[in-house]
PDB file of C-alpha atoms in Angstrom:
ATOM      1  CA  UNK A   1       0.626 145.541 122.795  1.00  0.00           C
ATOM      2  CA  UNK A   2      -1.372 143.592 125.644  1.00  0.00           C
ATOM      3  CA  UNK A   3       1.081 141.415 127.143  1.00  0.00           C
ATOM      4  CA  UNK A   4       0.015 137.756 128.013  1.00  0.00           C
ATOM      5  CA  UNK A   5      -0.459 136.834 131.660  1.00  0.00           C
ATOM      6  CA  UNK A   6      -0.272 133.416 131.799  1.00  0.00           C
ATOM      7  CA  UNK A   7       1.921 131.116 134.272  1.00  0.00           C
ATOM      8  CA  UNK A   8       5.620 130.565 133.729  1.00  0.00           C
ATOM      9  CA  UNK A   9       6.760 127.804 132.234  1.00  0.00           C
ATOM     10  CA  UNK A  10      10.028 126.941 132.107  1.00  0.00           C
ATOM     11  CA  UNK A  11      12.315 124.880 129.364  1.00  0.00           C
ATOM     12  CA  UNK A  12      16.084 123.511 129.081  1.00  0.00           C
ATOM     13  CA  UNK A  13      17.815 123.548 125.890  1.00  0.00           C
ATOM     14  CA  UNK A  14      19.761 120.203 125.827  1.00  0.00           C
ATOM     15  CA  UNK A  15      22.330 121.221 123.413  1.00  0.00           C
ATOM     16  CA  UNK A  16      23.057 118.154 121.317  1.00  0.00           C
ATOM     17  CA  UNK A  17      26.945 117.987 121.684  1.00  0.00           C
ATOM     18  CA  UNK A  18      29.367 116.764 123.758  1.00  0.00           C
ATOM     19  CA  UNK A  19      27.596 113.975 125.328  1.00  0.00           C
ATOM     20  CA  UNK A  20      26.754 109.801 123.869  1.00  0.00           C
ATOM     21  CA  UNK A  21      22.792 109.678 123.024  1.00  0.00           C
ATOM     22  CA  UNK A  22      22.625 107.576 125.891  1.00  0.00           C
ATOM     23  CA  UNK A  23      23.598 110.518 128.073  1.00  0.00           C
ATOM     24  CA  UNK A  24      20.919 112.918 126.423  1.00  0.00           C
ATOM     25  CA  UNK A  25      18.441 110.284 126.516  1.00  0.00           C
ATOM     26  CA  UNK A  26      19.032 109.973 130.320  1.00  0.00           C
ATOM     27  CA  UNK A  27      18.903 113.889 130.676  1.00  0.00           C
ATOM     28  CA  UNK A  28      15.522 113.877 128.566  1.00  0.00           C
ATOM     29  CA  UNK A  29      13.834 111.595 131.139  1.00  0.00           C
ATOM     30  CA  UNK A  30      15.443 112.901 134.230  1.00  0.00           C
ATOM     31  CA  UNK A  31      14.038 116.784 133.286  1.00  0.00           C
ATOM     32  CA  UNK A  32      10.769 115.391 132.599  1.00  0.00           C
ATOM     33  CA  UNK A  33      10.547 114.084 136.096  1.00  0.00           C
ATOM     34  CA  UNK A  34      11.445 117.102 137.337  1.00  0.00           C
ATOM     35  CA  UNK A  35       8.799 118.803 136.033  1.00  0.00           C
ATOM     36  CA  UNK A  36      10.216 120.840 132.968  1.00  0.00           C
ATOM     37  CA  UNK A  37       7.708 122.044 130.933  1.00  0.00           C
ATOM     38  CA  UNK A  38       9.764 122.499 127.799  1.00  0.00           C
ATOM     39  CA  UNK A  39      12.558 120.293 125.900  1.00  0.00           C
ATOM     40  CA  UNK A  40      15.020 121.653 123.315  1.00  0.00           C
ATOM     41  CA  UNK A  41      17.961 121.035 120.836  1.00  0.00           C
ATOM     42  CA  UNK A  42      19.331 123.195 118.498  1.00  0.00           C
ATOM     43  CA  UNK A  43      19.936 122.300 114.685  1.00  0.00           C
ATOM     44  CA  UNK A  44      23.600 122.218 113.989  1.00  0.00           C
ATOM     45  CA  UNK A  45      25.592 119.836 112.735  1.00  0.00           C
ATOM     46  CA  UNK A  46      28.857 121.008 114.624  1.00  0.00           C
ATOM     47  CA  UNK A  47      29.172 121.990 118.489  1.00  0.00           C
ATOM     48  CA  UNK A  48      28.784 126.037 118.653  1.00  0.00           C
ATOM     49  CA  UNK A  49      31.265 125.708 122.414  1.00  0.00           C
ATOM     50  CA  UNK A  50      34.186 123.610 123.048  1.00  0.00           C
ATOM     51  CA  UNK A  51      35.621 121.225 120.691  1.00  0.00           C
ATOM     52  CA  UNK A  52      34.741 122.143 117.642  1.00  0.00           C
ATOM     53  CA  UNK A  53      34.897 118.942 116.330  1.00  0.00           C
ATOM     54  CA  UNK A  54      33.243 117.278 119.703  1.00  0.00           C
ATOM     55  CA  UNK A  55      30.546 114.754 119.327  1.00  0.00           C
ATOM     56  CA  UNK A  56      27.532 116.125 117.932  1.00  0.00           C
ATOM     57  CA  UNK A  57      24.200 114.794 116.673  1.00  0.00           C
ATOM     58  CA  UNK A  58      21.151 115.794 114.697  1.00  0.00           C
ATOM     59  CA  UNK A  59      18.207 117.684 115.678  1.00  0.00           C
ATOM     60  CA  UNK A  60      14.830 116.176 113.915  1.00  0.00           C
ATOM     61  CA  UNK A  61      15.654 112.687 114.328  1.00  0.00           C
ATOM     62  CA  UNK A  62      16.403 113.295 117.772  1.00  0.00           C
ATOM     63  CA  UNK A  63      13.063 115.236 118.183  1.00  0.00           C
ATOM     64  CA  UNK A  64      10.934 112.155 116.724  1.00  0.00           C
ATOM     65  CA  UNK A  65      12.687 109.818 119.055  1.00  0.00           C
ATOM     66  CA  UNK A  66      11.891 112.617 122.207  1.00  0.00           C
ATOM     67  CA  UNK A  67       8.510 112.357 120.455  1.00  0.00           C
ATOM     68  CA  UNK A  68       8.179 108.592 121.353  1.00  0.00           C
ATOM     69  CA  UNK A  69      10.267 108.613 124.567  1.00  0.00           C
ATOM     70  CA  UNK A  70       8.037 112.006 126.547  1.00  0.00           C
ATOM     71  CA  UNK A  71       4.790 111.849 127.632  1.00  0.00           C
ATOM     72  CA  UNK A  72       4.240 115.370 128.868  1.00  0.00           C
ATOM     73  CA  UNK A  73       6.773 117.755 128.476  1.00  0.00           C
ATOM     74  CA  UNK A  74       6.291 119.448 124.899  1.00  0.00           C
ATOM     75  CA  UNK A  75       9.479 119.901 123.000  1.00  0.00           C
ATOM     76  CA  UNK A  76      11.204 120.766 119.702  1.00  0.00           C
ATOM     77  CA  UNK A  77      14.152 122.964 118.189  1.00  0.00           C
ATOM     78  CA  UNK A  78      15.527 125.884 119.383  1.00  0.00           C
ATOM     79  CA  UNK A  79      15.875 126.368 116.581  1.00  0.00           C
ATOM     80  CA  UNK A  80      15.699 125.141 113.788  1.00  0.00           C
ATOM     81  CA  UNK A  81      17.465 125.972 110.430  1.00  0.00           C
ATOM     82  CA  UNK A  82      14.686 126.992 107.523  1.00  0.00           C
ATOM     83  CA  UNK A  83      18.166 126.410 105.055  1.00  0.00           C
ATOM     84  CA  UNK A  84      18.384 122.792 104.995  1.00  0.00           C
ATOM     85  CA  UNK A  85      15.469 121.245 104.520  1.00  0.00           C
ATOM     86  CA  UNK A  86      12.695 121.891 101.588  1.00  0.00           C
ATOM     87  CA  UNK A  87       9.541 124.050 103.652  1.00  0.00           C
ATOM     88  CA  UNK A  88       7.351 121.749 102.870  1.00  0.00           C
ATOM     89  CA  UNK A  89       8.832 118.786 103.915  1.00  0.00           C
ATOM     90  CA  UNK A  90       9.930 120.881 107.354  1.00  0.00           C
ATOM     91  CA  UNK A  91       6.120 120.952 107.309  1.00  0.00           C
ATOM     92  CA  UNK A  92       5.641 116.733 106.856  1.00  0.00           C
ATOM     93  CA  UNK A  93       8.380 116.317 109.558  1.00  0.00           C
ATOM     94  CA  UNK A  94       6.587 118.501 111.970  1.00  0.00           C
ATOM     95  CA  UNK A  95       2.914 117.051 110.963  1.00  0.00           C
ATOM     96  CA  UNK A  96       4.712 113.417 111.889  1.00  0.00           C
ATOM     97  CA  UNK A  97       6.712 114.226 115.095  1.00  0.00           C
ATOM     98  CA  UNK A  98       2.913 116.124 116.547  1.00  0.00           C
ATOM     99  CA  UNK A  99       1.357 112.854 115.467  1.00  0.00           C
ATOM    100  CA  UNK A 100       4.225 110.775 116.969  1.00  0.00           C
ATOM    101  CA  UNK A 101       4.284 112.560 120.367  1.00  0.00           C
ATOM    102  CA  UNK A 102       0.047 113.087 120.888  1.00  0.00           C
ATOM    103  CA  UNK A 103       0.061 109.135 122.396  1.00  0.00           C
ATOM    104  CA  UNK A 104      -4.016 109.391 121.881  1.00  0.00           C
ATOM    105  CA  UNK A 105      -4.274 113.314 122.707  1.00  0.00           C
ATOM    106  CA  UNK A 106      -2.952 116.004 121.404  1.00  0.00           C
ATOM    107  CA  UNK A 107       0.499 116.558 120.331  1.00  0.00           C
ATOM    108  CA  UNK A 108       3.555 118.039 122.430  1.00  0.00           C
ATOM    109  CA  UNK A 109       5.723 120.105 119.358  1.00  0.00           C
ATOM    110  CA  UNK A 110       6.691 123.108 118.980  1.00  0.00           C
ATOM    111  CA  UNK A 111       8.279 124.123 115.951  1.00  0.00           C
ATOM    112  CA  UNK A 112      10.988 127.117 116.491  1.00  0.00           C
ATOM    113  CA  UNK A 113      12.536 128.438 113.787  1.00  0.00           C
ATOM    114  CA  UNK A 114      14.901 130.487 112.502  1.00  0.00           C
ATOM    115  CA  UNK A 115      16.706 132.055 109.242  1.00  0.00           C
ATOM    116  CA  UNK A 116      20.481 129.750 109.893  1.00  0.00           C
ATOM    117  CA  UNK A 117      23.486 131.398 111.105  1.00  0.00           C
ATOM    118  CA  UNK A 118      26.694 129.219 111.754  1.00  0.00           C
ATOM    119  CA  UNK A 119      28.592 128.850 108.368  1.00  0.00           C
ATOM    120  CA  UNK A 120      30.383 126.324 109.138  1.00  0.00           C
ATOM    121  CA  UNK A 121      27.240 124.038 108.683  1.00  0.00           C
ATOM    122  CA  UNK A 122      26.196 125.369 105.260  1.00  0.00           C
ATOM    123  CA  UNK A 123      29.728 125.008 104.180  1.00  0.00           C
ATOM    124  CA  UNK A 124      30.635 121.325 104.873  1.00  0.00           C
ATOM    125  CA  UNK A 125      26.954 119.898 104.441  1.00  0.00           C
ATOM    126  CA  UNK A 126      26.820 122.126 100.709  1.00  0.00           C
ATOM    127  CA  UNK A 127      24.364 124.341 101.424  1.00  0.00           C
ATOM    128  CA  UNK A 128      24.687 128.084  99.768  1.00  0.00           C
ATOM    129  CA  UNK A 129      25.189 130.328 102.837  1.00  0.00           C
ATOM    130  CA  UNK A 130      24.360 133.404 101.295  1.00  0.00           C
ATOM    131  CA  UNK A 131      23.398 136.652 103.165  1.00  0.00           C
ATOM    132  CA  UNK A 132      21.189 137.752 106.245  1.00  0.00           C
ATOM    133  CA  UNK A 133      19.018 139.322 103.625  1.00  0.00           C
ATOM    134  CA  UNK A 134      18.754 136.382 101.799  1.00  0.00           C
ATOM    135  CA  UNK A 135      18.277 133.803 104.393  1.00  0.00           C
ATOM    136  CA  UNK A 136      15.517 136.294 105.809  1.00  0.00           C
ATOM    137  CA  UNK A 137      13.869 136.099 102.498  1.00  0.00           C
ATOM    138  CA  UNK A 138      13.892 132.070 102.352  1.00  0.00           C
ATOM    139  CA  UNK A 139      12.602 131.991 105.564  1.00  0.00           C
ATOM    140  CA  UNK A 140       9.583 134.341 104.902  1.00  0.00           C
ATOM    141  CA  UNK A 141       8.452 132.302 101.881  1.00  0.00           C
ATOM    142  CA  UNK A 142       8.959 128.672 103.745  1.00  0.00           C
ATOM    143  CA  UNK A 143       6.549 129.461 106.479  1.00  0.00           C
ATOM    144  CA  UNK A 144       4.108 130.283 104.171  1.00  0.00           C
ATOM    145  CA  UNK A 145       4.767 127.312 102.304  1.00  0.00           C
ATOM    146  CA  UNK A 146       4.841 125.476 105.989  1.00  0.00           C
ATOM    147  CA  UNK A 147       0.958 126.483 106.962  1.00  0.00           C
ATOM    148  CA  UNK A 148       0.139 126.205 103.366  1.00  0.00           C
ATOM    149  CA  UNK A 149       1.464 122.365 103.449  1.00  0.00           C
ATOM    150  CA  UNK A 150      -0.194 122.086 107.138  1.00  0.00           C
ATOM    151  CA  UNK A 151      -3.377 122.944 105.984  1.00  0.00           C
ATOM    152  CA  UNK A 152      -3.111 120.114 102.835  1.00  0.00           C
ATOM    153  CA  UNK A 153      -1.345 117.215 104.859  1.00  0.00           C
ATOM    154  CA  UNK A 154      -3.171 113.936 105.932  1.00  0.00           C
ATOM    155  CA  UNK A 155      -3.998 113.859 108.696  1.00  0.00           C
ATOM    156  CA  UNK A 156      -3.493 116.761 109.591  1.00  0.00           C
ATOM    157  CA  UNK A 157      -1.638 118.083 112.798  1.00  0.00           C
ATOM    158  CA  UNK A 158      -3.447 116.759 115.760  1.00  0.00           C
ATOM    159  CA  UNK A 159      -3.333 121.122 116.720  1.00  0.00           C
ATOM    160  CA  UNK A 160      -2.369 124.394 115.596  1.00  0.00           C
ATOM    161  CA  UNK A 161       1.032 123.298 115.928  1.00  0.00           C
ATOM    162  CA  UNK A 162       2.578 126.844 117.929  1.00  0.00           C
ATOM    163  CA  UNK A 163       5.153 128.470 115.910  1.00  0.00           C
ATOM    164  CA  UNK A 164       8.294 129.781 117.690  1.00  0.00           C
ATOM    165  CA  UNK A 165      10.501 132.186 116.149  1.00  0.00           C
ATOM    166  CA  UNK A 166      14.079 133.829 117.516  1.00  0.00           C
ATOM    167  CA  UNK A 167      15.654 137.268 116.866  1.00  0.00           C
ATOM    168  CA  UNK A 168      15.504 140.876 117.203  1.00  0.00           C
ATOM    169  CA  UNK A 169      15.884 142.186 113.786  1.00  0.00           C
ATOM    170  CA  UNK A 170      13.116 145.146 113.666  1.00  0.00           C
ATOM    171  CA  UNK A 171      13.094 145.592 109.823  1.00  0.00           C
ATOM    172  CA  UNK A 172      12.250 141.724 109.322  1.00  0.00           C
ATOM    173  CA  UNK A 173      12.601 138.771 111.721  1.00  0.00           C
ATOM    174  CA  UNK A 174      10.135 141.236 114.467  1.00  0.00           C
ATOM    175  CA  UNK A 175       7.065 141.469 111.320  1.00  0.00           C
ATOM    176  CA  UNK A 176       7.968 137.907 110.766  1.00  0.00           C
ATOM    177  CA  UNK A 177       6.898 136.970 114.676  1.00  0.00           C
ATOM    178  CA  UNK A 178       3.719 139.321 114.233  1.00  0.00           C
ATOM    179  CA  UNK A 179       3.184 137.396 111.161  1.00  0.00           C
ATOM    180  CA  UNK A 180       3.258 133.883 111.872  1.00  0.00           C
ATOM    181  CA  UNK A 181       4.368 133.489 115.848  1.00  0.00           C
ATOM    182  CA  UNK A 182       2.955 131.676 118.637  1.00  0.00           C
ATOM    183  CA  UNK A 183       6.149 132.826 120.888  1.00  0.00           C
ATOM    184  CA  UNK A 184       8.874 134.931 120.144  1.00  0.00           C
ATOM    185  CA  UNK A 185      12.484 133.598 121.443  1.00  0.00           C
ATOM    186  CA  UNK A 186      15.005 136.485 122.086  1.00  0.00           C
ATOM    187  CA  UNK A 187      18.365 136.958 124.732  1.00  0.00           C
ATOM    188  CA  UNK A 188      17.684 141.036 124.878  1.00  0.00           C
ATOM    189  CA  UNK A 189      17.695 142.424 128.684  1.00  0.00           C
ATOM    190  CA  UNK A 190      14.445 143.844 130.522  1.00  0.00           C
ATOM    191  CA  UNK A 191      15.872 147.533 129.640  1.00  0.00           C
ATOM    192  CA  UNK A 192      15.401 146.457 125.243  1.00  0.00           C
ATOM    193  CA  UNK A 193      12.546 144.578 125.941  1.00  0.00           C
ATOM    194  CA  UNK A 194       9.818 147.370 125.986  1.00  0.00           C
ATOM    195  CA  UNK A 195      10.773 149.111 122.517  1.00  0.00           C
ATOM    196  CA  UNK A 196      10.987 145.619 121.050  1.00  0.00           C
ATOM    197  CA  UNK A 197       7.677 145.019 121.745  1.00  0.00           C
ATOM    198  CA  UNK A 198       6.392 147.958 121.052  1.00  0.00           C
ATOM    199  CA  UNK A 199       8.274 147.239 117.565  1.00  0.00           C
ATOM    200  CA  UNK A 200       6.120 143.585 117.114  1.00  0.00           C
ATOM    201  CA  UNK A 201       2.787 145.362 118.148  1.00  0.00           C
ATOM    202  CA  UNK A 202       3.406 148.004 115.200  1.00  0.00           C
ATOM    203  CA  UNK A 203       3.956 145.059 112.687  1.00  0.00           C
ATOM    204  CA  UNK A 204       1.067 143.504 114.056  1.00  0.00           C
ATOM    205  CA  UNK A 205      -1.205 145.953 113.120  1.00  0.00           C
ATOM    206  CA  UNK A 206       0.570 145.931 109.494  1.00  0.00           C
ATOM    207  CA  UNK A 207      -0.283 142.794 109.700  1.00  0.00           C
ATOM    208  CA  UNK A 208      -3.969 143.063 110.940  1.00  0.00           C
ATOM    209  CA  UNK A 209      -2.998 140.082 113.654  1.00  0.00           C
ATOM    210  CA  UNK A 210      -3.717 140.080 116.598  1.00  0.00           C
ATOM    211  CA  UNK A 211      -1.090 139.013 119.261  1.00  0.00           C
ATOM    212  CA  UNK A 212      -2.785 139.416 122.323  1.00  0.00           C
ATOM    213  CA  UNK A 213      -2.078 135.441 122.842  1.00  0.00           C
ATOM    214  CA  UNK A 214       1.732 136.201 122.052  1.00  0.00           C
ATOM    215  CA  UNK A 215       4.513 134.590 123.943  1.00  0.00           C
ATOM    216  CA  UNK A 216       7.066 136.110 125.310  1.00  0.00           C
ATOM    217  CA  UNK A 217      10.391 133.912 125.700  1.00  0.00           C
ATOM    218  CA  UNK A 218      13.644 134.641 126.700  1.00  0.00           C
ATOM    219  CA  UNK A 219      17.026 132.850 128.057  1.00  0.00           C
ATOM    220  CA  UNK A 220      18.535 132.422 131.475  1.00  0.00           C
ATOM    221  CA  UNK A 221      21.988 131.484 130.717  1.00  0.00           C
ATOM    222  CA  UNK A 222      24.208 133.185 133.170  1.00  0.00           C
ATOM    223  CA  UNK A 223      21.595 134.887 134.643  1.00  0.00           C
ATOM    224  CA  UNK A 224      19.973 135.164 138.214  1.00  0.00           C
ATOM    225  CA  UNK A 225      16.664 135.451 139.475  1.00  0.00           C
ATOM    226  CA  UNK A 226      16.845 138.956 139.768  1.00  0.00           C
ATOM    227  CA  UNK A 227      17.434 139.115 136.127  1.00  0.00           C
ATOM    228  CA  UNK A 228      14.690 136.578 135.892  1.00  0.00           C
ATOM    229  CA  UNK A 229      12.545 138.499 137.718  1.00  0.00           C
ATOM    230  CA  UNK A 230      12.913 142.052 135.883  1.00  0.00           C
ATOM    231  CA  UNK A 231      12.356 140.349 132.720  1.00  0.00           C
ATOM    232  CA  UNK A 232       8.997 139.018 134.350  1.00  0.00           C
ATOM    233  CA  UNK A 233       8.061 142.836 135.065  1.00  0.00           C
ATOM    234  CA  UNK A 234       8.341 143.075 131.112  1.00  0.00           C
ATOM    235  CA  UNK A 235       6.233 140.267 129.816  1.00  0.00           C
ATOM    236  CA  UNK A 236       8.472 136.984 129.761  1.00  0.00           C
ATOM    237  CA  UNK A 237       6.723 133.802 130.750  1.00  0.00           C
ATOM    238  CA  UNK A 238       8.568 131.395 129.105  1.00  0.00           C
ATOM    239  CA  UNK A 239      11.983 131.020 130.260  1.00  0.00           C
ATOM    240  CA  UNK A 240      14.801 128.598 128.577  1.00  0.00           C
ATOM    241  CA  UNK A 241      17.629 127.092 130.060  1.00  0.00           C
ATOM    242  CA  UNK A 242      20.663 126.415 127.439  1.00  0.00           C
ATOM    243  CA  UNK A 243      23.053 123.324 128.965  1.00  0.00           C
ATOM    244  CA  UNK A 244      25.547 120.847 127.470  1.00  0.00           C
ATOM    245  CA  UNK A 245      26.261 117.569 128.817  1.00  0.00           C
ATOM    246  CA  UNK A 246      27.747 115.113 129.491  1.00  0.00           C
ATOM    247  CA  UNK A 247      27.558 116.683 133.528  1.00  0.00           C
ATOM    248  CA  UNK A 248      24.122 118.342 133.439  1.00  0.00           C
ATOM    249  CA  UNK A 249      23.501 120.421 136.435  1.00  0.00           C
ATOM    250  CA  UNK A 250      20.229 119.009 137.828  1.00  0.00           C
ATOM    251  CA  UNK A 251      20.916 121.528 140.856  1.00  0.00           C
ATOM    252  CA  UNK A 252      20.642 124.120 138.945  1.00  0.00           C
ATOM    253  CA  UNK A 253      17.513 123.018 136.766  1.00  0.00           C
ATOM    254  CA  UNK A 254      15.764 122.339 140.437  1.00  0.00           C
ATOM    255  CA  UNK A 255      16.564 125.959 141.492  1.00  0.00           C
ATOM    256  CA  UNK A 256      14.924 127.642 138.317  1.00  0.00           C
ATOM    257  CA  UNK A 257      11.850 125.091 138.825  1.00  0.00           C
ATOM    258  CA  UNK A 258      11.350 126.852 142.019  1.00  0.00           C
ATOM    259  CA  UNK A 259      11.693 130.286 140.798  1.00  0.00           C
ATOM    260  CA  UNK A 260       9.120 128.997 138.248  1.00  0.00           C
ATOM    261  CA  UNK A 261       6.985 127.635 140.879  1.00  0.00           C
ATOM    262  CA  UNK A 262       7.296 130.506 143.293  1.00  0.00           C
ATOM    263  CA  UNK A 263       6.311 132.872 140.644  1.00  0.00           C
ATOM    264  CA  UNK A 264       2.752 130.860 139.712  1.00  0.00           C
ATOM    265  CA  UNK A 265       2.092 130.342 143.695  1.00  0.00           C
TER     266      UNK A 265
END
């Protein structure tokens, strides 16, 4: 599969726990001076580190209000859960935020996806956890039901809103990204990287897609540039950042902004 040369970019996950609004407000603002190009939550209802019953908050109505509050940086879940909302109102919700964020241009969302994983949300919000398999399944049928709904909404999405999806699974999330993806999200190292592409480029041409504009993400999260930088050798050029509040490390943001920077020179 071709692999995508196009400049890094760089994004921080501000994971939506432990901190007041206020403070992830603040941190939304300060990254976008800095010159992040990407902002994301997650979609949980419970932290996933630390207290476990910590302060928390939701992802989409924090999205629309990121929507309102950015004016550059695009932004949206990393990612969110296909189990608890109906596809086609994921869709609506997505159609509104891209209108919401576009300011007179074009709109700044991303929608990242994913098949759900932490039980502990299905079970105390009543949703039927059910099995990989099956969660795999529902997700497969709601993004066709998503484009199908994008295609009928009006207006319509002010773009091709870009479509990210996370895993590794070979047998079904990987055909899933040659499917439907814009940019595929995974943590596996620079030595796992080259068989799992080679893995989406087969489904692609199941598929009969082509994913020469593919995306290649992947996390820094206790990682170092020289991590960074074999990943980089294998096709990354989007790079996340996962970080909790309330003490974000700005230092440490600034550093990977000038790997990024360095890298496009």
């Amino acid at each position: 599969m071709p692999l995508l040369d196009t400049p890094v970019r760089f994004g921080v996950q501000i994971q939506p726990q432990h901190s007041t609004y206020a403070q992830i407000r603040d941190a939304v603002l300060r990254m976008e001076e800095l010159g992040v190009d990407i902002l994301f939550n997650w979609d949980h209802f419970y932290p996933l580190s630390g207290d476990p019953d910590g302060l928390h908050f939701e992802s989409w109505t924090m999205l629309a209000a990121w929507a309102e509050q950015t004016e550059r940086v695009e932004f949206g879940a990393l990612v969110n859960c296909n189990s608890y909302r109906n596809a086609d109102l994921q869709a609506d919700m997505a159609r509104t935020i891209d209108h919401i964020s576009a300011k007179g241009g074009t709109g700044r969302f991303i929608f990242g996806t994913g098949a759900g994983w932490f039980e502990r949300d299905y079970d105390e919000y009543g949703y039927e956890f059910g099995t990989p398999g099956s969660r795999l399944r529902d997700l497969e049928q709601g993004l066709a039901r998503i484009e199908t709904r994008w295609a009928k909404l009006n207006p319509a999405p002010t773009r091709r809103i870009p479509v990210l999806i996370g895993g590794k699974g070979e047998q079904k999330t990987l055909r899933l990204v040659a499917r439907h993806a814009d940019i595929w999200h995974s943590f596996v190292g620079h030595e796992e990287l080259p068989h799992k592409l080679d893995v989406i480029a087969k489904w692609g041409e199941t598929e009969q897609r082509d994913l020469s504009q593919l995306v290649i993400s992947n996390e820094l999260q206790g990682r170092d540039a020289a991590f960074a930088d074999a990943l980089f050798d294998g096709g990354v050029r989007l790079y996340t950042l996962g970080m909790s509040g309330p003490d974000f490390d700005y230092d440490l943001v600034q550093r990977w902004l000038d790997w990024r920077d360095a890298k496009n020179a």
